[in-house]
mmCIF file of C-alpha atoms in Angstrom:
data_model
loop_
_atom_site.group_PDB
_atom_site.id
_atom_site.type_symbol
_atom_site.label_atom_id
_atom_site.label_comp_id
_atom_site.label_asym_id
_atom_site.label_seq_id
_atom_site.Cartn_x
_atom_site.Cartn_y
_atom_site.Cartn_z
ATOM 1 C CA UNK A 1 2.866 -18.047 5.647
ATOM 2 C CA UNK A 2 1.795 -21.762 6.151
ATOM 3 C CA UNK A 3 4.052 -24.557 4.893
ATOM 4 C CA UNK A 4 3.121 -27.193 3.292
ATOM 5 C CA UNK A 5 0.511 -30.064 5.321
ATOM 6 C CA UNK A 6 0.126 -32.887 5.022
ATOM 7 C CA UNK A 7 -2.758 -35.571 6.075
ATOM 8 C CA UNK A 8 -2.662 -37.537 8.195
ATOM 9 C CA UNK A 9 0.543 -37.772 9.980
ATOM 10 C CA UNK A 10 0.689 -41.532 10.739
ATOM 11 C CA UNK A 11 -1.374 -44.266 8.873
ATOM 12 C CA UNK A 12 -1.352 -47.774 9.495
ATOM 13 C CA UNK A 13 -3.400 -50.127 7.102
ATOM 14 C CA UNK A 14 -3.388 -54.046 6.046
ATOM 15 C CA UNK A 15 -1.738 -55.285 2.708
ATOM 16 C CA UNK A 16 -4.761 -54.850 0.312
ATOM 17 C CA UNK A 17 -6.573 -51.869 1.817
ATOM 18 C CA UNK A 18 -6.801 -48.457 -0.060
ATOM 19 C CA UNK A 19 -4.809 -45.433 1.488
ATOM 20 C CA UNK A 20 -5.217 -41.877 0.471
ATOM 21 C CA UNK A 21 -2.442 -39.165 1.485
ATOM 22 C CA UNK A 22 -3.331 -35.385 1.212
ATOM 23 C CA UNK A 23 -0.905 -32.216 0.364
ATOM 24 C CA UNK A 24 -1.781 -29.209 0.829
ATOM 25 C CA UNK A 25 0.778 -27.025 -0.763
ATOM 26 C CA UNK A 26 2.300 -22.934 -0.007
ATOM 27 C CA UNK A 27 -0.824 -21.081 -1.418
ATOM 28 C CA UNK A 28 0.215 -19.848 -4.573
ATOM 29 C CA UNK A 29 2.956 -22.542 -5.565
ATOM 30 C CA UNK A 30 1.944 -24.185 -9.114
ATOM 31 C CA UNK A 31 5.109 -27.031 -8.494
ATOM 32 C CA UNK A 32 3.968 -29.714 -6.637
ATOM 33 C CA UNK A 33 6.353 -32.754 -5.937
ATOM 34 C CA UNK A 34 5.657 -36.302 -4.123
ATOM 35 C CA UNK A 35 8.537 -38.083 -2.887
ATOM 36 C CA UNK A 36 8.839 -41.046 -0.681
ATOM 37 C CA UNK A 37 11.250 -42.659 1.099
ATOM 38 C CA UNK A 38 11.357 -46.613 2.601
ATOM 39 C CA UNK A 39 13.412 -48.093 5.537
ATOM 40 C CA UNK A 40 16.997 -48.134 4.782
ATOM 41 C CA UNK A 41 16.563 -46.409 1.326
ATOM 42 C CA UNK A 42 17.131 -43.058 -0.187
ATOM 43 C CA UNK A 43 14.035 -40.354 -0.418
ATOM 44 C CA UNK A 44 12.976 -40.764 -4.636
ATOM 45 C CA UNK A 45 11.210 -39.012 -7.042
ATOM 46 C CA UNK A 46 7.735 -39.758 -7.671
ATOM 47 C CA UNK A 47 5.713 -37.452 -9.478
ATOM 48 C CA UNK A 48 5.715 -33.610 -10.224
ATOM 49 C CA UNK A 49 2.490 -31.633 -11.071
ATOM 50 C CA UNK A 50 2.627 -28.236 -12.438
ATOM 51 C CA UNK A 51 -0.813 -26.583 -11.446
ATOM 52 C CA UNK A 52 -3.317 -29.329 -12.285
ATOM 53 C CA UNK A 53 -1.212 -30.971 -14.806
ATOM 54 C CA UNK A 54 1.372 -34.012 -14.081
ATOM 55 C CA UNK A 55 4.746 -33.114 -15.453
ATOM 56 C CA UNK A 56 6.590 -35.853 -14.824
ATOM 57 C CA UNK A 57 5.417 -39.037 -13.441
ATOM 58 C CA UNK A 58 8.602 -41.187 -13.774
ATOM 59 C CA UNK A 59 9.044 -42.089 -10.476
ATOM 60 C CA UNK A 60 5.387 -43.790 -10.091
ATOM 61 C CA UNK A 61 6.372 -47.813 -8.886
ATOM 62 C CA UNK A 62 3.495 -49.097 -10.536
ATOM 63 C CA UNK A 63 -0.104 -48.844 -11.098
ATOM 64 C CA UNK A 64 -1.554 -48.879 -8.033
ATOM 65 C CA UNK A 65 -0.294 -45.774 -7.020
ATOM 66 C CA UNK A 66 -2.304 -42.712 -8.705
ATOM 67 C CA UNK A 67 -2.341 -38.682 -7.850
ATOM 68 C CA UNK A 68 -4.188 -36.247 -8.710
ATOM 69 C CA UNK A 69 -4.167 -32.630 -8.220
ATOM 70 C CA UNK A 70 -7.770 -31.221 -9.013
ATOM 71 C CA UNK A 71 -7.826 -27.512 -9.469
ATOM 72 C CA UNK A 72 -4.612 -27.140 -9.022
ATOM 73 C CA UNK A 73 -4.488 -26.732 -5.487
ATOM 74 C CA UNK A 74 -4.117 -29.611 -3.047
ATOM 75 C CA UNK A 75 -3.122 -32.910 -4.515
ATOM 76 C CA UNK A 76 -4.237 -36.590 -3.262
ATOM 77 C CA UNK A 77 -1.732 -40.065 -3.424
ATOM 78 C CA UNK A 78 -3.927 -43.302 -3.982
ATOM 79 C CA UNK A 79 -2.453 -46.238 -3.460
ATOM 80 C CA UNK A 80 -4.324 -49.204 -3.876
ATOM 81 C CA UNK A 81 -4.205 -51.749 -3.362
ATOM 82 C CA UNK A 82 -1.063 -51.668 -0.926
ATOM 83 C CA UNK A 83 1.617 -54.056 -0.416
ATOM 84 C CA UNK A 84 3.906 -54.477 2.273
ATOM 85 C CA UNK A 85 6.907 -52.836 0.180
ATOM 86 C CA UNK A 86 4.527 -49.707 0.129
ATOM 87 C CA UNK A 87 5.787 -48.613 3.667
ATOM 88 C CA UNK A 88 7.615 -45.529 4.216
ATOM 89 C CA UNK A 89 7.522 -41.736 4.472
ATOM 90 C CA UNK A 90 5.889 -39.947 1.711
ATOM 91 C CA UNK A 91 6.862 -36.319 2.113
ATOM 92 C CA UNK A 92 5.307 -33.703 -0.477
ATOM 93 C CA UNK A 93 7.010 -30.822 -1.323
ATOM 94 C CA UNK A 94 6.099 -27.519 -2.951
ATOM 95 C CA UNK A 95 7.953 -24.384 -5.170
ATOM 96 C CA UNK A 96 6.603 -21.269 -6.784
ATOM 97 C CA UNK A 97 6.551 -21.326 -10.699
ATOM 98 C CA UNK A 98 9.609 -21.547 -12.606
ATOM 99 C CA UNK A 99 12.793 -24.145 -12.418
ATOM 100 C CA UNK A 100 13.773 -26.491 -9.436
ATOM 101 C CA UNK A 101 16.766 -24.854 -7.940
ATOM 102 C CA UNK A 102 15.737 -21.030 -8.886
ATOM 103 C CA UNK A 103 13.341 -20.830 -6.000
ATOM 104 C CA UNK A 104 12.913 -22.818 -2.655
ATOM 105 C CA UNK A 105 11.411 -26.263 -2.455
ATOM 106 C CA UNK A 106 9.339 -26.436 0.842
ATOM 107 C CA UNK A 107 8.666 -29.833 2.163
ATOM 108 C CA UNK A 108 5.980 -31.063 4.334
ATOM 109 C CA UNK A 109 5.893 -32.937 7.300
ATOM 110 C CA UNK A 110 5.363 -36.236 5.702
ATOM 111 C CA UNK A 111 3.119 -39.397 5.852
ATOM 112 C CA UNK A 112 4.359 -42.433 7.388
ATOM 113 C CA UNK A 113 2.584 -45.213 6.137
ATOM 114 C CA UNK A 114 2.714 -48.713 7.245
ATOM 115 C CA UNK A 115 1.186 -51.851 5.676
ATOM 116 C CA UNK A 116 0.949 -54.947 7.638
ATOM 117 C CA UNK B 1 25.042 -47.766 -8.683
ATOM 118 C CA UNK B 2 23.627 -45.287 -6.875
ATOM 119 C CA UNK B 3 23.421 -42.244 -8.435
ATOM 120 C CA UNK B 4 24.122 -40.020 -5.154
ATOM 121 C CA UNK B 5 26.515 -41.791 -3.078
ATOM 122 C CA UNK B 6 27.099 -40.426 0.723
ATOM 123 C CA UNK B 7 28.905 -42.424 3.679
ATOM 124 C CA UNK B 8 25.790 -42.948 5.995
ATOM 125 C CA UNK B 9 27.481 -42.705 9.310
ATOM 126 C CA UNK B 10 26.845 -42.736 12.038
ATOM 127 C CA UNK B 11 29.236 -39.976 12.631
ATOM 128 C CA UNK B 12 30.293 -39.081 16.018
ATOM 129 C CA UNK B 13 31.562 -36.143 17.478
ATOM 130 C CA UNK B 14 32.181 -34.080 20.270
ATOM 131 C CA UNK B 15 31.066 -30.697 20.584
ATOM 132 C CA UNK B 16 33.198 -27.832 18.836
ATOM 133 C CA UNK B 17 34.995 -30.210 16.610
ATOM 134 C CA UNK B 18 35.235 -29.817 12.723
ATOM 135 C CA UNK B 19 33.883 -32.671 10.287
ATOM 136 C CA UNK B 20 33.462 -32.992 6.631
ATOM 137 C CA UNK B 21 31.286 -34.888 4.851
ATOM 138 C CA UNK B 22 31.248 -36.273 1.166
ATOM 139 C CA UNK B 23 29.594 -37.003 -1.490
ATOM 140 C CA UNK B 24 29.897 -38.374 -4.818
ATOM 141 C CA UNK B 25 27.680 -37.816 -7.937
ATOM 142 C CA UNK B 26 27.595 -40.338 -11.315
ATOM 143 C CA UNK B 27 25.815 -38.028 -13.646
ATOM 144 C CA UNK B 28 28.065 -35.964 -15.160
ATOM 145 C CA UNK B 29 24.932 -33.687 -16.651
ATOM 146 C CA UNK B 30 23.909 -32.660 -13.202
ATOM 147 C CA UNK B 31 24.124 -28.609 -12.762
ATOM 148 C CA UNK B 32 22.530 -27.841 -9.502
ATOM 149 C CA UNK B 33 23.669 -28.928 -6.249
ATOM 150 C CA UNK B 34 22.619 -28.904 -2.391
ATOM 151 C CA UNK B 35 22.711 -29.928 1.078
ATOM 152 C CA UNK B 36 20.026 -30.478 2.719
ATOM 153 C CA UNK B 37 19.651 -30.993 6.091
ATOM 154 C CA UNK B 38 17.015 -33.827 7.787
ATOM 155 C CA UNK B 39 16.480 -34.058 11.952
ATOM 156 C CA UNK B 40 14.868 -37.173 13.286
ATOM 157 C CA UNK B 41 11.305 -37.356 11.631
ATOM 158 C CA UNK B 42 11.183 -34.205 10.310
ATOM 159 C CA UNK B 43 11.012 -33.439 6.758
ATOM 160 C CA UNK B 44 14.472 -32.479 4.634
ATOM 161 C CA UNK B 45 15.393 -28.308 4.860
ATOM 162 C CA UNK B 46 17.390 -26.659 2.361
ATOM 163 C CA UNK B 47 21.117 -25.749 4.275
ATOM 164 C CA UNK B 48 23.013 -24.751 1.201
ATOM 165 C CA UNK B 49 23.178 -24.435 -2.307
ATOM 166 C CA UNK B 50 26.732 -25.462 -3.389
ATOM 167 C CA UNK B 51 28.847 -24.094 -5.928
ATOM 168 C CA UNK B 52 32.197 -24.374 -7.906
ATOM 169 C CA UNK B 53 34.006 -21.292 -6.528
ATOM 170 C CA UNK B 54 33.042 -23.070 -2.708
ATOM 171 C CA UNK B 55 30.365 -21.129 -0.493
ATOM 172 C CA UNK B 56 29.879 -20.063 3.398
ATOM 173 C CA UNK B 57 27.332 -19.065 5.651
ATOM 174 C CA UNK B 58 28.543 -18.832 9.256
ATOM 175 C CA UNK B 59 30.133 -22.465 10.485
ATOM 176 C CA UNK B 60 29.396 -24.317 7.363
ATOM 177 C CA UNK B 61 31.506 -24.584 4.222
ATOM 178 C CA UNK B 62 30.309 -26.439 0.876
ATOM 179 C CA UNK B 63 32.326 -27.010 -2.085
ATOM 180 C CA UNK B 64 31.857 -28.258 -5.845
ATOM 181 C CA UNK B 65 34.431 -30.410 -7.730
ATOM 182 C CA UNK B 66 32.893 -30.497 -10.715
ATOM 183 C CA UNK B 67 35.831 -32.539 -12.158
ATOM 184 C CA UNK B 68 35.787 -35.001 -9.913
ATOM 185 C CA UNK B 69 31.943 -35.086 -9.202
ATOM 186 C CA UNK B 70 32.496 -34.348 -5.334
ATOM 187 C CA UNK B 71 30.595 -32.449 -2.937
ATOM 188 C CA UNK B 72 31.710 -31.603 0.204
ATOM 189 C CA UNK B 73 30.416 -30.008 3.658
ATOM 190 C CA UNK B 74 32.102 -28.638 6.341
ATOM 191 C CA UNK B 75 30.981 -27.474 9.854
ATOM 192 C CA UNK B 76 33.187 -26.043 12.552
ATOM 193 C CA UNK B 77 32.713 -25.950 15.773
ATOM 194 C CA UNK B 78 30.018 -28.151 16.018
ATOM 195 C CA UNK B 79 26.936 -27.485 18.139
ATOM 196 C CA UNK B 80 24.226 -30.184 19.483
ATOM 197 C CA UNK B 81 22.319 -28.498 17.618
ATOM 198 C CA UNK B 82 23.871 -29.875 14.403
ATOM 199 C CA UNK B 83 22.733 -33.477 14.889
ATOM 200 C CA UNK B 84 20.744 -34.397 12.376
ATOM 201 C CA UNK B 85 21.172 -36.249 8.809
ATOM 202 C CA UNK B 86 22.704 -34.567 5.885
ATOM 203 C CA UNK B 87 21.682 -35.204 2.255
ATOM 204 C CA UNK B 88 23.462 -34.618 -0.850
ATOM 205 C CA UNK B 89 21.206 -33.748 -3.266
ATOM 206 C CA UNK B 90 21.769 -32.866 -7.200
ATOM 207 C CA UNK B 91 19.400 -32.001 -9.780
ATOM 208 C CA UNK B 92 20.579 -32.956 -13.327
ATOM 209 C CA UNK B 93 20.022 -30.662 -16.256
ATOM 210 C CA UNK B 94 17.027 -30.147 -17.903
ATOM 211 C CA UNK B 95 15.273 -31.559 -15.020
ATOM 212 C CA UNK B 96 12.652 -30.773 -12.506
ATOM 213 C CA UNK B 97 13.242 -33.202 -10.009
ATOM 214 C CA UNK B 98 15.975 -33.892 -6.614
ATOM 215 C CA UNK B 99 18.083 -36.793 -6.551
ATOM 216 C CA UNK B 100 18.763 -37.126 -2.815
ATOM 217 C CA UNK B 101 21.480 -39.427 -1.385
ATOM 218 C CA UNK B 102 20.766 -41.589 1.513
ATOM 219 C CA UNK B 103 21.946 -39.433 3.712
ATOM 220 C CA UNK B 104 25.008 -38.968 6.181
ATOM 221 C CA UNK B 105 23.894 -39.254 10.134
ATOM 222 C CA UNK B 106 25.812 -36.865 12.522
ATOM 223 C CA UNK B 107 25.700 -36.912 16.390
ATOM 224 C CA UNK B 108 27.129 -33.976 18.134
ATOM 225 C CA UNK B 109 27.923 -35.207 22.099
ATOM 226 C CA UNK B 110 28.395 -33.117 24.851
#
Protein backbone atom coordinates (compact mmCIF):
# COMPACT_ATOMS: atom_id res chain seq x y z
CA UNK A 1 0.00 0.00 0.00
CA UNK A 2 1.47 3.56 -0.63
CA UNK A 3 1.56 6.09 2.21
CA UNK A 4 0.75 9.20 2.03
CA UNK A 5 3.12 11.84 -0.54
CA UNK A 6 3.67 14.64 -0.46
CA UNK A 7 5.02 17.44 -3.11
CA UNK A 8 7.64 18.66 -3.21
CA UNK A 9 9.92 17.74 -0.48
CA UNK A 10 11.84 21.02 0.01
CA UNK A 11 10.62 24.53 -1.19
CA UNK A 12 12.32 27.64 -0.82
CA UNK A 13 10.49 30.93 -1.94
CA UNK A 14 10.75 34.90 -1.16
CA UNK A 15 8.31 36.68 1.34
CA UNK A 16 5.43 37.56 -1.10
CA UNK A 17 5.58 34.69 -3.60
CA UNK A 18 2.71 32.07 -3.87
CA UNK A 19 3.53 28.40 -2.71
CA UNK A 20 1.38 25.43 -3.37
CA UNK A 21 1.93 22.05 -1.29
CA UNK A 22 0.33 18.76 -2.61
CA UNK A 23 -1.06 15.54 -0.52
CA UNK A 24 -1.73 12.76 -1.88
CA UNK A 25 -3.48 10.65 0.64
CA UNK A 26 -3.82 6.30 1.38
CA UNK A 27 -6.25 5.58 -1.58
CA UNK A 28 -9.41 5.11 -0.05
CA UNK A 29 -9.02 7.38 3.19
CA UNK A 30 -11.98 10.13 3.22
CA UNK A 31 -9.96 11.99 6.53
CA UNK A 32 -7.57 14.21 5.39
CA UNK A 33 -5.55 16.39 7.96
CA UNK A 34 -2.85 19.34 7.37
CA UNK A 35 -0.64 20.09 10.13
CA UNK A 36 2.41 22.18 10.34
CA UNK A 37 4.98 22.71 12.50
CA UNK A 38 7.66 25.97 12.81
CA UNK A 39 11.22 26.12 14.35
CA UNK A 40 11.13 25.66 17.99
CA UNK A 41 7.28 25.11 18.09
CA UNK A 42 4.90 22.28 18.51
CA UNK A 43 3.31 20.42 15.20
CA UNK A 44 -0.68 22.21 15.17
CA UNK A 45 -3.78 21.60 13.76
CA UNK A 46 -4.71 23.17 10.64
CA UNK A 47 -7.47 21.92 8.77
CA UNK A 48 -9.39 18.53 8.41
CA UNK A 49 -11.35 17.56 5.21
CA UNK A 50 -13.68 14.73 5.18
CA UNK A 51 -13.86 13.58 1.41
CA UNK A 52 -14.19 16.90 -0.45
CA UNK A 53 -15.67 18.73 2.37
CA UNK A 54 -13.59 20.87 5.12
CA UNK A 55 -14.59 19.74 8.56
CA UNK A 56 -12.82 21.77 10.58
CA UNK A 57 -10.72 24.59 9.58
CA UNK A 58 -9.81 26.07 13.03
CA UNK A 59 -6.37 25.89 12.85
CA UNK A 60 -6.09 28.11 9.47
CA UNK A 61 -3.52 31.34 10.71
CA UNK A 62 -5.13 33.59 8.47
CA UNK A 63 -6.34 34.23 5.09
CA UNK A 64 -3.72 33.68 3.01
CA UNK A 65 -3.55 30.23 3.58
CA UNK A 66 -6.43 28.24 1.59
CA UNK A 67 -6.92 24.22 0.81
CA UNK A 68 -8.80 22.55 -1.12
CA UNK A 69 -9.49 19.01 -1.71
CA UNK A 70 -11.29 18.63 -5.21
CA UNK A 71 -12.90 15.29 -5.67
CA UNK A 72 -12.06 14.18 -2.72
CA UNK A 73 -8.87 12.77 -3.44
CA UNK A 74 -5.62 14.70 -3.22
CA UNK A 75 -5.77 18.01 -1.48
CA UNK A 76 -3.62 21.33 -2.33
CA UNK A 77 -2.25 24.14 0.61
CA UNK A 78 -2.11 27.77 -0.94
CA UNK A 79 -0.44 30.09 0.77
CA UNK A 80 -0.20 33.36 -0.54
CA UNK A 81 1.11 35.58 -0.18
CA UNK A 82 3.88 34.19 2.30
CA UNK A 83 5.57 35.75 5.10
CA UNK A 84 8.60 34.93 6.78
CA UNK A 85 6.63 33.38 9.91
CA UNK A 86 5.19 30.94 7.19
CA UNK A 87 8.35 28.65 7.48
CA UNK A 88 8.19 25.24 8.69
CA UNK A 89 7.21 21.63 8.02
CA UNK A 90 3.79 21.06 6.81
CA UNK A 91 3.18 17.35 7.16
CA UNK A 92 -0.33 15.94 5.87
CA UNK A 93 -1.75 13.14 7.31
CA UNK A 94 -4.47 10.68 6.33
CA UNK A 95 -7.23 8.00 8.18
CA UNK A 96 -9.95 5.80 6.80
CA UNK A 97 -13.59 6.98 7.63
CA UNK A 98 -14.79 7.11 11.03
CA UNK A 99 -13.25 8.87 14.42
CA UNK A 100 -9.56 10.03 15.03
CA UNK A 101 -8.18 7.47 17.36
CA UNK A 102 -10.45 4.36 16.05
CA UNK A 103 -8.22 3.83 13.07
CA UNK A 104 -4.54 4.83 12.19
CA UNK A 105 -3.51 8.30 11.18
CA UNK A 106 -0.73 7.94 8.47
CA UNK A 107 1.47 10.89 8.00
CA UNK A 108 3.43 11.96 5.09
CA UNK A 109 6.78 12.90 4.61
CA UNK A 110 6.25 16.55 4.91
CA UNK A 111 7.01 19.92 3.15
CA UNK A 112 9.62 22.09 4.42
CA UNK A 113 9.04 25.40 3.37
CA UNK A 114 11.21 28.35 3.73
CA UNK A 115 10.48 32.04 3.04
CA UNK A 116 13.26 34.43 2.80
CA UNK B 1 -0.20 27.53 28.68
CA UNK B 2 0.46 24.97 26.57
CA UNK B 3 -1.99 22.60 26.30
CA UNK B 4 0.48 19.44 25.94
CA UNK B 5 3.38 20.04 28.04
CA UNK B 6 6.59 17.57 27.57
CA UNK B 7 10.29 18.24 28.94
CA UNK B 8 12.09 18.70 25.49
CA UNK B 9 15.39 17.20 26.36
CA UNK B 10 17.84 16.58 25.14
CA UNK B 11 17.92 13.35 26.94
CA UNK B 12 20.98 11.34 27.09
CA UNK B 13 21.62 7.91 27.58
CA UNK B 14 23.67 5.06 27.28
CA UNK B 15 22.70 2.02 25.67
CA UNK B 16 20.52 -0.59 27.72
CA UNK B 17 19.50 1.91 30.27
CA UNK B 18 15.79 2.59 31.31
CA UNK B 19 14.20 6.23 30.94
CA UNK B 20 10.82 7.65 31.38
CA UNK B 21 9.39 10.37 29.94
CA UNK B 22 6.39 12.72 30.91
CA UNK B 23 3.86 14.49 30.00
CA UNK B 24 1.24 16.66 31.22
CA UNK B 25 -2.22 17.46 29.69
CA UNK B 26 -4.59 20.80 30.70
CA UNK B 27 -7.79 19.65 29.18
CA UNK B 28 -9.48 17.69 31.40
CA UNK B 29 -12.13 16.60 28.39
CA UNK B 30 -9.41 14.86 26.50
CA UNK B 31 -10.24 10.90 26.05
CA UNK B 32 -7.72 9.57 23.69
CA UNK B 33 -4.14 9.44 24.22
CA UNK B 34 -0.73 8.53 22.35
CA UNK B 35 2.85 8.49 21.81
CA UNK B 36 4.11 9.08 18.93
CA UNK B 37 7.35 8.68 17.89
CA UNK B 38 9.39 11.38 15.36
CA UNK B 39 13.26 10.52 13.96
CA UNK B 40 15.22 13.39 12.54
CA UNK B 41 13.14 14.74 9.49
CA UNK B 42 10.88 12.18 9.23
CA UNK B 43 7.30 12.50 9.74
CA UNK B 44 5.59 11.52 13.42
CA UNK B 45 4.63 7.36 13.68
CA UNK B 46 2.11 6.12 15.94
CA UNK B 47 4.24 3.98 18.99
CA UNK B 48 1.37 3.54 21.36
CA UNK B 49 -1.97 4.21 22.25
CA UNK B 50 -2.06 4.77 26.06
CA UNK B 51 -4.51 3.78 28.48
CA UNK B 52 -5.70 3.94 32.19
CA UNK B 53 -5.09 0.30 33.20
CA UNK B 54 -1.12 1.07 31.67
CA UNK B 55 -0.12 -0.84 28.33
CA UNK B 56 3.09 -2.85 26.85
CA UNK B 57 4.45 -3.91 23.76
CA UNK B 58 7.94 -5.40 24.10
CA UNK B 59 10.51 -2.65 25.86
CA UNK B 60 8.06 0.12 26.10
CA UNK B 61 5.57 0.84 28.87
CA UNK B 62 2.83 3.76 28.71
CA UNK B 63 0.59 4.74 31.39
CA UNK B 64 -2.60 7.07 31.94
CA UNK B 65 -3.24 9.11 35.14
CA UNK B 66 -6.26 10.34 34.33
CA UNK B 67 -6.46 12.08 37.76
CA UNK B 68 -3.59 13.76 37.56
CA UNK B 69 -3.55 14.41 33.71
CA UNK B 70 -0.08 12.51 33.28
CA UNK B 71 1.23 10.43 30.66
CA UNK B 72 4.08 8.52 30.92
CA UNK B 73 6.58 6.30 28.69
CA UNK B 74 8.93 3.92 29.53
CA UNK B 75 11.65 2.06 27.51
CA UNK B 76 14.09 -0.49 28.85
CA UNK B 77 16.98 -1.40 27.67
CA UNK B 78 17.46 1.14 25.31
CA UNK B 79 18.71 0.52 21.78
CA UNK B 80 20.36 3.21 19.24
CA UNK B 81 17.77 2.54 17.58
CA UNK B 82 15.46 4.43 19.97
CA UNK B 83 16.87 7.90 19.27
CA UNK B 84 14.48 9.87 18.03
CA UNK B 85 11.81 12.54 19.49
CA UNK B 86 8.81 11.48 21.38
CA UNK B 87 5.45 13.31 21.28
CA UNK B 88 2.67 13.29 23.61
CA UNK B 89 -0.24 13.61 21.84
CA UNK B 90 -4.10 13.78 23.14
CA UNK B 91 -7.18 14.17 21.30
CA UNK B 92 -9.99 15.84 23.35
CA UNK B 93 -13.54 14.63 23.15
CA UNK B 94 -15.75 15.21 20.55
CA UNK B 95 -12.91 16.06 18.41
CA UNK B 96 -11.25 15.14 15.22
CA UNK B 97 -8.05 16.59 15.57
CA UNK B 98 -4.20 15.73 17.55
CA UNK B 99 -2.87 18.02 19.98
CA UNK B 100 0.84 17.13 19.85
CA UNK B 101 3.36 18.35 22.48
CA UNK B 102 6.63 19.70 21.44
CA UNK B 103 8.20 16.81 21.80
CA UNK B 104 10.87 15.07 24.15
CA UNK B 105 14.46 14.44 22.24
CA UNK B 106 16.26 11.14 23.23
CA UNK B 107 19.86 10.11 22.27
CA UNK B 108 20.80 6.58 22.86
CA UNK B 109 25.02 6.45 22.92
CA UNK B 110 27.01 3.61 22.48
Amino acid sequence: EAGVTQFPSHSVIEKGQTVTLRCDPISGHDNLYWYRRVMGKEIKFLLHFVKESKQDESGMPNNRFLAERTGGTYSTLKVQPAELEDSGVYFCASSQAGQLGDSPLHFGNGTRLTVT
Amino acid sequence: RKEVEQDPGPFNVPEGATVAFNCTYSNSASQSFFWYRQDCRKEPKLLMSVYSSGNEDGRFTAQLNRASQYISLLIRDSKLSDSATYLCVVIRQGAQKLVFGQGTRLTINP
